[in-house]
Coordinates of C-alpha atoms and ligand atoms in Angstrom, one line a residue:
X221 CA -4.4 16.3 21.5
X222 CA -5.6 18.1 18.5
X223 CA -7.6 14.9 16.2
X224 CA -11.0 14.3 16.9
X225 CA -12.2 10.7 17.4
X226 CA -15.2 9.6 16.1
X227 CA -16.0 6.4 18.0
X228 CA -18.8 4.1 16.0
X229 CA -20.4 0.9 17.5
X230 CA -18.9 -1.4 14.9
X231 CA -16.6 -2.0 11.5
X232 CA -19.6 -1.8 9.0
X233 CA -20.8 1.9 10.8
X234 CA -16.6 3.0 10.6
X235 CA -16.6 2.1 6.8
X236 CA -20.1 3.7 6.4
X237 CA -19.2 7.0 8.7
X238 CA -15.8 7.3 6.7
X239 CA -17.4 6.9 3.5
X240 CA -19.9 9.5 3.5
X241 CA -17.0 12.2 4.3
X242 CA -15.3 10.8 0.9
X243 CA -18.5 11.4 -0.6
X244 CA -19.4 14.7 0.8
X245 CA -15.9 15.8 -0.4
X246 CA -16.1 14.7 -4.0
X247 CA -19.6 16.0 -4.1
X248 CA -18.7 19.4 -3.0
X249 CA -15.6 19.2 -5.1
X250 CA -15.6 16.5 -8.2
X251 CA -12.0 17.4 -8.9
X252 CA -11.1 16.2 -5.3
X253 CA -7.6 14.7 -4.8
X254 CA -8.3 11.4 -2.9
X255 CA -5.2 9.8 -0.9
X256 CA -5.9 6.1 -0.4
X257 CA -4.7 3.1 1.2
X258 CA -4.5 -0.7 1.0
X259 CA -5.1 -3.7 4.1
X260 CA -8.1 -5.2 5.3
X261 CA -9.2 -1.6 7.0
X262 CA -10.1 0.2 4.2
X263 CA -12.2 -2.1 2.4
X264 CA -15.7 -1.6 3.9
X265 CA -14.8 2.1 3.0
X266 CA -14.9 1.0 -0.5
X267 CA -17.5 -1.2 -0.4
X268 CA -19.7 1.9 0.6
X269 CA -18.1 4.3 -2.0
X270 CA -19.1 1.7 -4.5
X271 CA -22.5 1.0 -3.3
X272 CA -23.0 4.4 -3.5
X273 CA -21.7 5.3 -6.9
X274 CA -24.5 2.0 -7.7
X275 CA -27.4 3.8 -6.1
X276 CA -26.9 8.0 -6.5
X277 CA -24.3 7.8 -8.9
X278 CA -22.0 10.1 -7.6
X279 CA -19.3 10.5 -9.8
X280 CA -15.5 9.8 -9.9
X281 CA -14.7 11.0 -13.4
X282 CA -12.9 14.2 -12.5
X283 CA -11.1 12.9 -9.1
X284 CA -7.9 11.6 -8.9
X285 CA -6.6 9.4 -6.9
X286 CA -2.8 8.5 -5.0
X287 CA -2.1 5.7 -3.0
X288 CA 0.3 5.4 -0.4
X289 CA 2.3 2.4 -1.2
X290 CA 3.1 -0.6 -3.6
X291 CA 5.6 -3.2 -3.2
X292 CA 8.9 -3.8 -4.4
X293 CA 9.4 -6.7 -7.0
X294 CA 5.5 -7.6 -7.2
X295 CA 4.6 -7.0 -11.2
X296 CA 1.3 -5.0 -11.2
X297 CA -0.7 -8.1 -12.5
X298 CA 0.5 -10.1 -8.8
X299 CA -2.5 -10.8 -7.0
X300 CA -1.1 -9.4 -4.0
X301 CA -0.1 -6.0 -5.5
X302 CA -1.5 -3.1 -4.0
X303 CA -1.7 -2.1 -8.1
X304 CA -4.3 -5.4 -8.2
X305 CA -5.9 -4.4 -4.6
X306 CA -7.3 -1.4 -5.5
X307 CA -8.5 -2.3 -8.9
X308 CA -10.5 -5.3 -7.6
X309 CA -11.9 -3.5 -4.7
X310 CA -12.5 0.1 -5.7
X311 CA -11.4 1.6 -9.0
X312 CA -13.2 -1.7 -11.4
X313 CA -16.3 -0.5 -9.9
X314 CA -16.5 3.2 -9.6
X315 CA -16.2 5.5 -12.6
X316 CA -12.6 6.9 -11.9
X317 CA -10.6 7.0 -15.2
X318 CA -7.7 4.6 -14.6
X319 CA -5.0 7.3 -15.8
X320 CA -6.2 9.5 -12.9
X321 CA -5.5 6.7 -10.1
X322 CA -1.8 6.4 -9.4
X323 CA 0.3 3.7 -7.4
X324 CA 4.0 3.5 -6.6
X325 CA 5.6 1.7 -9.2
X326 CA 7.3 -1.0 -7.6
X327 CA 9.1 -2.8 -10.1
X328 CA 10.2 1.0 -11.6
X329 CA 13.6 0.2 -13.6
X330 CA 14.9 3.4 -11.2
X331 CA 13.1 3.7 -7.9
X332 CA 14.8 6.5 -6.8
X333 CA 13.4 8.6 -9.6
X334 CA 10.3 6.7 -9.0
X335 CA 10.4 8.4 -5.9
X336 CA 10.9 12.2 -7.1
X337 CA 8.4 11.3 -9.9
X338 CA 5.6 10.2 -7.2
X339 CA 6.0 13.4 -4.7
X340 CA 6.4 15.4 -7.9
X341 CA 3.3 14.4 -9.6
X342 CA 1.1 14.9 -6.3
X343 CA 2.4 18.4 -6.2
X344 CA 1.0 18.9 -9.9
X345 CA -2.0 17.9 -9.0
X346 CA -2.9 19.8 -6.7
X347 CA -1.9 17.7 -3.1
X348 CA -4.1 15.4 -1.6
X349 CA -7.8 16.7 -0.3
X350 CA -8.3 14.0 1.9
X351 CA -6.1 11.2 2.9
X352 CA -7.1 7.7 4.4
X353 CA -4.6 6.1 6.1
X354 CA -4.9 2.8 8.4
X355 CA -2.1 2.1 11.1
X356 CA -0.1 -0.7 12.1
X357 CA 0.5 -2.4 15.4
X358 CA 4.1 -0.9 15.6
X359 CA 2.4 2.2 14.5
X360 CA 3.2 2.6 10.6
X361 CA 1.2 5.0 8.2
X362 CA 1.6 4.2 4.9
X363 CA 4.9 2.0 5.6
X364 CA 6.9 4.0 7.8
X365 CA 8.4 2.0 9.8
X366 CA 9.7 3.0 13.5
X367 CA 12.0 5.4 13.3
X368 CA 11.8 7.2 9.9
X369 CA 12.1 10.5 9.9
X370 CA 8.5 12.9 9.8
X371 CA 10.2 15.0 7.3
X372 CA 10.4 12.0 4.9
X373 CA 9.5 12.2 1.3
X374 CA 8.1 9.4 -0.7
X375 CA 11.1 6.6 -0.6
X376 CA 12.3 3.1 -0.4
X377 CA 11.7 1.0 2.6
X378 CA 12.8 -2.5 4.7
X379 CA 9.8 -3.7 5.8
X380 CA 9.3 -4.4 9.4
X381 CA 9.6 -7.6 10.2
X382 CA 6.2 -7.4 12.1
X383 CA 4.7 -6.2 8.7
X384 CA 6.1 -8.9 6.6
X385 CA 4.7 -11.4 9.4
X386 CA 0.8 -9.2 9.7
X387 CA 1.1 -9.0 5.6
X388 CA 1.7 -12.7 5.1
X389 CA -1.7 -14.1 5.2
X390 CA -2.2 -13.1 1.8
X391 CA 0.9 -15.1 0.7
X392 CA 1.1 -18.6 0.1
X393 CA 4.3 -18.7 2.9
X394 CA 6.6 -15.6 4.3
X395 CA 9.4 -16.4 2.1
X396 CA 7.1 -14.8 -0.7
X397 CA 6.1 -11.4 1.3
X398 CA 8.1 -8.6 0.0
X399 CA 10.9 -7.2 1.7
X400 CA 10.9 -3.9 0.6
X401 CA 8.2 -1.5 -0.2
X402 CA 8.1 2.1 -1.5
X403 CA 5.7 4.5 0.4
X404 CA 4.5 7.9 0.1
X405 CA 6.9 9.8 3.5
X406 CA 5.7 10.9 6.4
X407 CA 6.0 14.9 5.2
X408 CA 4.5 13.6 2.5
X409 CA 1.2 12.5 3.6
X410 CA 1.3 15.3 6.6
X411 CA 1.2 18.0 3.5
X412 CA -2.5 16.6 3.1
X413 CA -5.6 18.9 3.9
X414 CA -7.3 16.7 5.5
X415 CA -6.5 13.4 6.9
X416 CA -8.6 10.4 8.0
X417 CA -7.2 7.1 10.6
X418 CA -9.5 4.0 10.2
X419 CA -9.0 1.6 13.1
X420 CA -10.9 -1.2 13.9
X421 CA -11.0 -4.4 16.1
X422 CA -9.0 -5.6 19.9
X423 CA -5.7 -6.0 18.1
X424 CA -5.7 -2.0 17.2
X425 CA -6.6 -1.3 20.7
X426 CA -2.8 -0.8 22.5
X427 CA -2.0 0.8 19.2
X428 CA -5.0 3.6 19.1
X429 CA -4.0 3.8 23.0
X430 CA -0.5 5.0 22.5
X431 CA -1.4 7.0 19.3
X432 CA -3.8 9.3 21.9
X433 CA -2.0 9.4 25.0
X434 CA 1.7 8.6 23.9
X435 CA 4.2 11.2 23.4
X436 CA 5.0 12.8 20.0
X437 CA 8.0 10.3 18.7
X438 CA 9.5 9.2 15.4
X439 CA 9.6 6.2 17.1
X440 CA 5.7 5.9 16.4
X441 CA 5.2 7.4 13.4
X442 CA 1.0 7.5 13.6
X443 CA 1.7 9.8 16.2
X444 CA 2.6 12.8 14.1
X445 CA -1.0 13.0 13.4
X446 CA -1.1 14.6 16.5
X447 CA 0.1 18.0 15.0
X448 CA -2.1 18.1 11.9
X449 CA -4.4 20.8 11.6
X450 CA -7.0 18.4 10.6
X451 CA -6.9 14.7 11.1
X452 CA -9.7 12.6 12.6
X453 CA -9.4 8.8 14.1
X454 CA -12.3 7.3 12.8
X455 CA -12.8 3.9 15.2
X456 CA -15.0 1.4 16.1
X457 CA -15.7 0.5 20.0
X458 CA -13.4 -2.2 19.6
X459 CA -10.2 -0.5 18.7
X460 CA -11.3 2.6 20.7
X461 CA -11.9 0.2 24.2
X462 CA -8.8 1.9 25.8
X463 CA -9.6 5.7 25.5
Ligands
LIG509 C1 -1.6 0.2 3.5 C2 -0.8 0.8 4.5 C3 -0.6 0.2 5.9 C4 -1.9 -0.3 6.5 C5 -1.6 -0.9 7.9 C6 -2.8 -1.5 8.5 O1 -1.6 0.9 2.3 O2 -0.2 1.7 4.2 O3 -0.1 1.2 6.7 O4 -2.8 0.7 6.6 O5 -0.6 -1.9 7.8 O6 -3.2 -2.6 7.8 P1 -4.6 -3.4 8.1 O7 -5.7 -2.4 7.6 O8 -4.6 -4.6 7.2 O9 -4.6 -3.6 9.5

């Protein structure tokens, strides 16, 4: 096992623990590439990014940002686009210019070249400094499913049904939860320098279990994480009760 763990009492000390690396990295570099990711994880990250950027003002104005995935057929404005997610809980409230954020563009008229375009246009820039990802109780990142291959580019997905059933809560009924996705690959987000796994809460426990002791298998995609050079499980007690 190469990843450290970092194991904090509770959620709110996660989010606060993973937000003062973001910050660290954007201060030491403003131009930083951030990698970032949707579901209930995340949020108390951003909560803390923006109460910071309230208090010392650090600055977003140079960073960019990528995202791992967007859904298929939702328009941007959809309140339960990941388009809509991330302006409502991070990028309305920071200083980030809105042309540096980017999103998966899941109603692109060609997804395929909506694909290219994505993996293309994170080369450009640079690749991504530092990528948040949570994980899913069959093991996604981003929204590789089981079985998709590690040396996967950004492409089109089925969703799981598992993730359509977790994801529906913010529908008004399953019929309305997406069945496809687009998401950033798995080579894809492996090519980052850094990478960061928020888990938190019982249900993540089995999960978190498998991701440190389980063998290497495309058949749980979290666990490639295992041979990046520098990826660290951030976790509260909860999710972290099996190790
Ligand atoms: C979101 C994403 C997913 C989620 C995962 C966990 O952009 O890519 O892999 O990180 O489904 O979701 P939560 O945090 O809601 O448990």
């Amino acid at each position: 096992m190469r990843f450290e763990i970092i194991r904090t009492e509770n959620y709110e000390k996660m989010s606060l623990f993973a937000a003062q690396k973001m910050i660290t990295k954007v201060k030491e570099n403003p131009r930083s590439v951030l990698g970032l990711a949707t579901g209930n994880t995340p949020v108390g990250l951003y909560k803390y990014l923006i109460l910071d950027y309230k208090t010392t003002g650090t600055s977003y104005k140079e960073v960019r940002t990528v995202n791992l995935d967007e859904y298929i057929g939702l328009d941007r404005d959809n309140k339960n686009s990941y388009f809509t997610f991330m302006r409502k809980r991070l990028f309305n409230h920071i200083d980030v210019k809105l042309h540096h954020t980017s999103i998966p563009n899941g109603v692109a008229p060609n997804l395929e070249e909506e694909t290219v375009r994505y993996d293309k246009y994170i080369q450009k820039i640079g690749g991504i400094d530092i990528q948040i990802l949570g994980i899913g109780h069959n093991g996604h990142i981003g929204f590789n499913e089981p079985g998709t291959s590690f040396k996967s580019r950004t492409h089109v997905v089925t969703l799981a049904e598992s993730t359509r059933n977790a994801n529906a809560r913010y529908f008004n009924n399953i019929d309305e939860v997406p069945t496809h996705a687009v998401t950033m690959g798995i080579q894809s987000i492996m090519d980052s320098k850094e990478i960061i796994l928020l888990a938190s809460g019982t249900s993540k426990a089995e999960v978190i279990k498998r991701l440190v002791y389980g063998e290497i298998t495309e058949e749980f995609p979290a666990s490639v994480l295992r041979s990046h050079k520098k990826a660290t499980i951030i976790a509260d007690q909860a999710a972290l009760q099996l190790i």
